[in-house]
Short mmCIF file of C-alpha atoms in Angstrom, two decimals:
data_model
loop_
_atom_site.label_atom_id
_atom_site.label_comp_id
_atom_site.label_asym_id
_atom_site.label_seq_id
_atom_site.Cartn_x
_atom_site.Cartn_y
_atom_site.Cartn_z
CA UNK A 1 114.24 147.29 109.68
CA UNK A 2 112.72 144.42 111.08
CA UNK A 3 114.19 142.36 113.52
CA UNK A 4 113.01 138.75 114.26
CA UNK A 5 113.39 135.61 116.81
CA UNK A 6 112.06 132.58 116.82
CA UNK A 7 111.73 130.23 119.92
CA UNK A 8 110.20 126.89 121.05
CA UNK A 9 112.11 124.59 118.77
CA UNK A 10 113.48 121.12 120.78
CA UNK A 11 113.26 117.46 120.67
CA UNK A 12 110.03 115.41 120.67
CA UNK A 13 109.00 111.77 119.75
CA UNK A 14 107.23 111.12 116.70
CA UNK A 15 103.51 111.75 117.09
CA UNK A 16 104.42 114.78 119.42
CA UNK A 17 103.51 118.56 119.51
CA UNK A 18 105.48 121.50 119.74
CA UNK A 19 105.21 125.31 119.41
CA UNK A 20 107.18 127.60 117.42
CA UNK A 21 106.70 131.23 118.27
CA UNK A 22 108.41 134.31 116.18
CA UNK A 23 108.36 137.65 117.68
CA UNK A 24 109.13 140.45 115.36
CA UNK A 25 110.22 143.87 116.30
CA UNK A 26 111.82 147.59 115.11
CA UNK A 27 109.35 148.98 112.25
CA UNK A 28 106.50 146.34 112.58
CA UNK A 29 103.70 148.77 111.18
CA UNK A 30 102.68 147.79 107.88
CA UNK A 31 104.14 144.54 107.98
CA UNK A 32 102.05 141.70 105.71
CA UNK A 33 102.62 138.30 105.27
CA UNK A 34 104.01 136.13 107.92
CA UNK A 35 105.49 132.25 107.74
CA UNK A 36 107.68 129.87 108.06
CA UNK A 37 109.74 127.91 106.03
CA UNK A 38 111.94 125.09 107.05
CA UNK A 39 115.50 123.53 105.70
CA UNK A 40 116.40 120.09 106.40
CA UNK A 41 119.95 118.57 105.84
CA UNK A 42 121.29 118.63 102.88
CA UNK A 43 118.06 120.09 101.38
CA UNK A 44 116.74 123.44 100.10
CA UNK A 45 114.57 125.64 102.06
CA UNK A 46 110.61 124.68 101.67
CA UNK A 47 107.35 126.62 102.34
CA UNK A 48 105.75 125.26 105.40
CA UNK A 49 103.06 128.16 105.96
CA UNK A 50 102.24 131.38 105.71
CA UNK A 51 99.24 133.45 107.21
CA UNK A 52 98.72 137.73 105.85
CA UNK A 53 97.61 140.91 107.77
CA UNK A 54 93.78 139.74 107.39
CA UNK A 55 94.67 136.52 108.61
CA UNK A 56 94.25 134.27 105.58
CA UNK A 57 96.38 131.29 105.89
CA UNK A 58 98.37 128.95 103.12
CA UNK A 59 100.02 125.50 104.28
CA UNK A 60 102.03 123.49 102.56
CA UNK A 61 100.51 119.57 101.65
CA UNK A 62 102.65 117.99 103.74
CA UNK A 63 101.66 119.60 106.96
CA UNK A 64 98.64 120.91 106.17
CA UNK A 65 95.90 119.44 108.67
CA UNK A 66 98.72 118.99 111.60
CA UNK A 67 100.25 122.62 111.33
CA UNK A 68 98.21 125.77 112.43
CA UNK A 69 99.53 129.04 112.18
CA UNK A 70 98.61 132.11 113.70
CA UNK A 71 99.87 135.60 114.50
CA UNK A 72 99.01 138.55 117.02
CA UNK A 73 100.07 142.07 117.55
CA UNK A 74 100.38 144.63 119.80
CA UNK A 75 102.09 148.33 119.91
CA UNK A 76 105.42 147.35 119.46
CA UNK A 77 106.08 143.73 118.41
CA UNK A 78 104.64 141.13 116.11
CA UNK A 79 104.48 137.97 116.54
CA UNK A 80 103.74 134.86 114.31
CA UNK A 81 103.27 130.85 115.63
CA UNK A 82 103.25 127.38 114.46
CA UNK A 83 101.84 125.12 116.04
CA UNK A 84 102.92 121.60 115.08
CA UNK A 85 101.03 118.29 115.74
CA UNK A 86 101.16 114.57 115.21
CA UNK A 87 104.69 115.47 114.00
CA UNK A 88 106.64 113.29 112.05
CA UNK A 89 110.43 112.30 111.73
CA UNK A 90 110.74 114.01 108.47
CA UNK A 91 109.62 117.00 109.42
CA UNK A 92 113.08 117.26 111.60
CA UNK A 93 114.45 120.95 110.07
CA UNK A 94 115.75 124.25 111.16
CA UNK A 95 112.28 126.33 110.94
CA UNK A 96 112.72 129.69 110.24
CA UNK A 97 110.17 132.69 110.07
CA UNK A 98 110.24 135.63 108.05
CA UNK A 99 107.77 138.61 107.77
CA UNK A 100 107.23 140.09 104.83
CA UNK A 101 107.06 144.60 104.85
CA UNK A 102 107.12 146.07 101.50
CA UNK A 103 108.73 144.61 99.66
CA UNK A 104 111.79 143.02 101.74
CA UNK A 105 111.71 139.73 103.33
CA UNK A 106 113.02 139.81 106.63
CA UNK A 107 113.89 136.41 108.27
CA UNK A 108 115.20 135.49 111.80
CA UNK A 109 118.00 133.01 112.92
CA UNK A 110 116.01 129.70 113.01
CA UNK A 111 115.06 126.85 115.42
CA UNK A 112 115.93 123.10 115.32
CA UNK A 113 112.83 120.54 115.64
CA UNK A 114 114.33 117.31 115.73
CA UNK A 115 111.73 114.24 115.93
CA UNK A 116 112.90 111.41 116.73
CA UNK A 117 112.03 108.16 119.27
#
């Protein structure tokens, strides 16, 4: 079992920054891909990026050059971030991350960005 919590979610104008940090724990060894996907209002969740163990990442076309993710470890937790510039009112979502070991998909609770002026 994997547990996992996300943090750093808020409000920030348009053209803002924020960062969105997931911290995975319980049986973190051999745990692959990590990411984030995001679910606006009254549409479906959407990829938004995803980086594996080696560290090669994947971003979706709408955020790719304004989104970096990255992830670090250490003996007993994971943890996977976003970092989120030049951001844009539709990119206002619940982001949620998810970590991927074996072959179940864990995900945590998600984290409201709203951006708006």
């Amino acid at each position: 079992q994997v547990q996992l919590v996300e943090s750093g979610g808020g409000l920030v104008q348009p053209g803002g920054s924020l960062r969105l940090s997931c911290v995975a724990s319980g049986s973190i060894f051999g745990i692959g891909t990590m990411g984030w996907y995001r679910q606006a209002p009254g549409k479906e969740r959407e990829f938004v990026a995803s980086i594996t163990a080696p560290g090669n990442t994947n971003y979706a076309d709408s955020v790719n050059g304004r989104f970096t993710i990255s992830r670090a470890r250490n003996n007993i937790r994971s943890m996977v971030y976003l970092q989120m510039n030049s951001l844009k009112p539709e990119d206002t979502a619940v982001y949620y991350c998810y970590a991927q070991l074996r072959s179940t998909d864990y995900w945590g609770q998600g984290t409201q960005v709203t951006v708006s002026s």
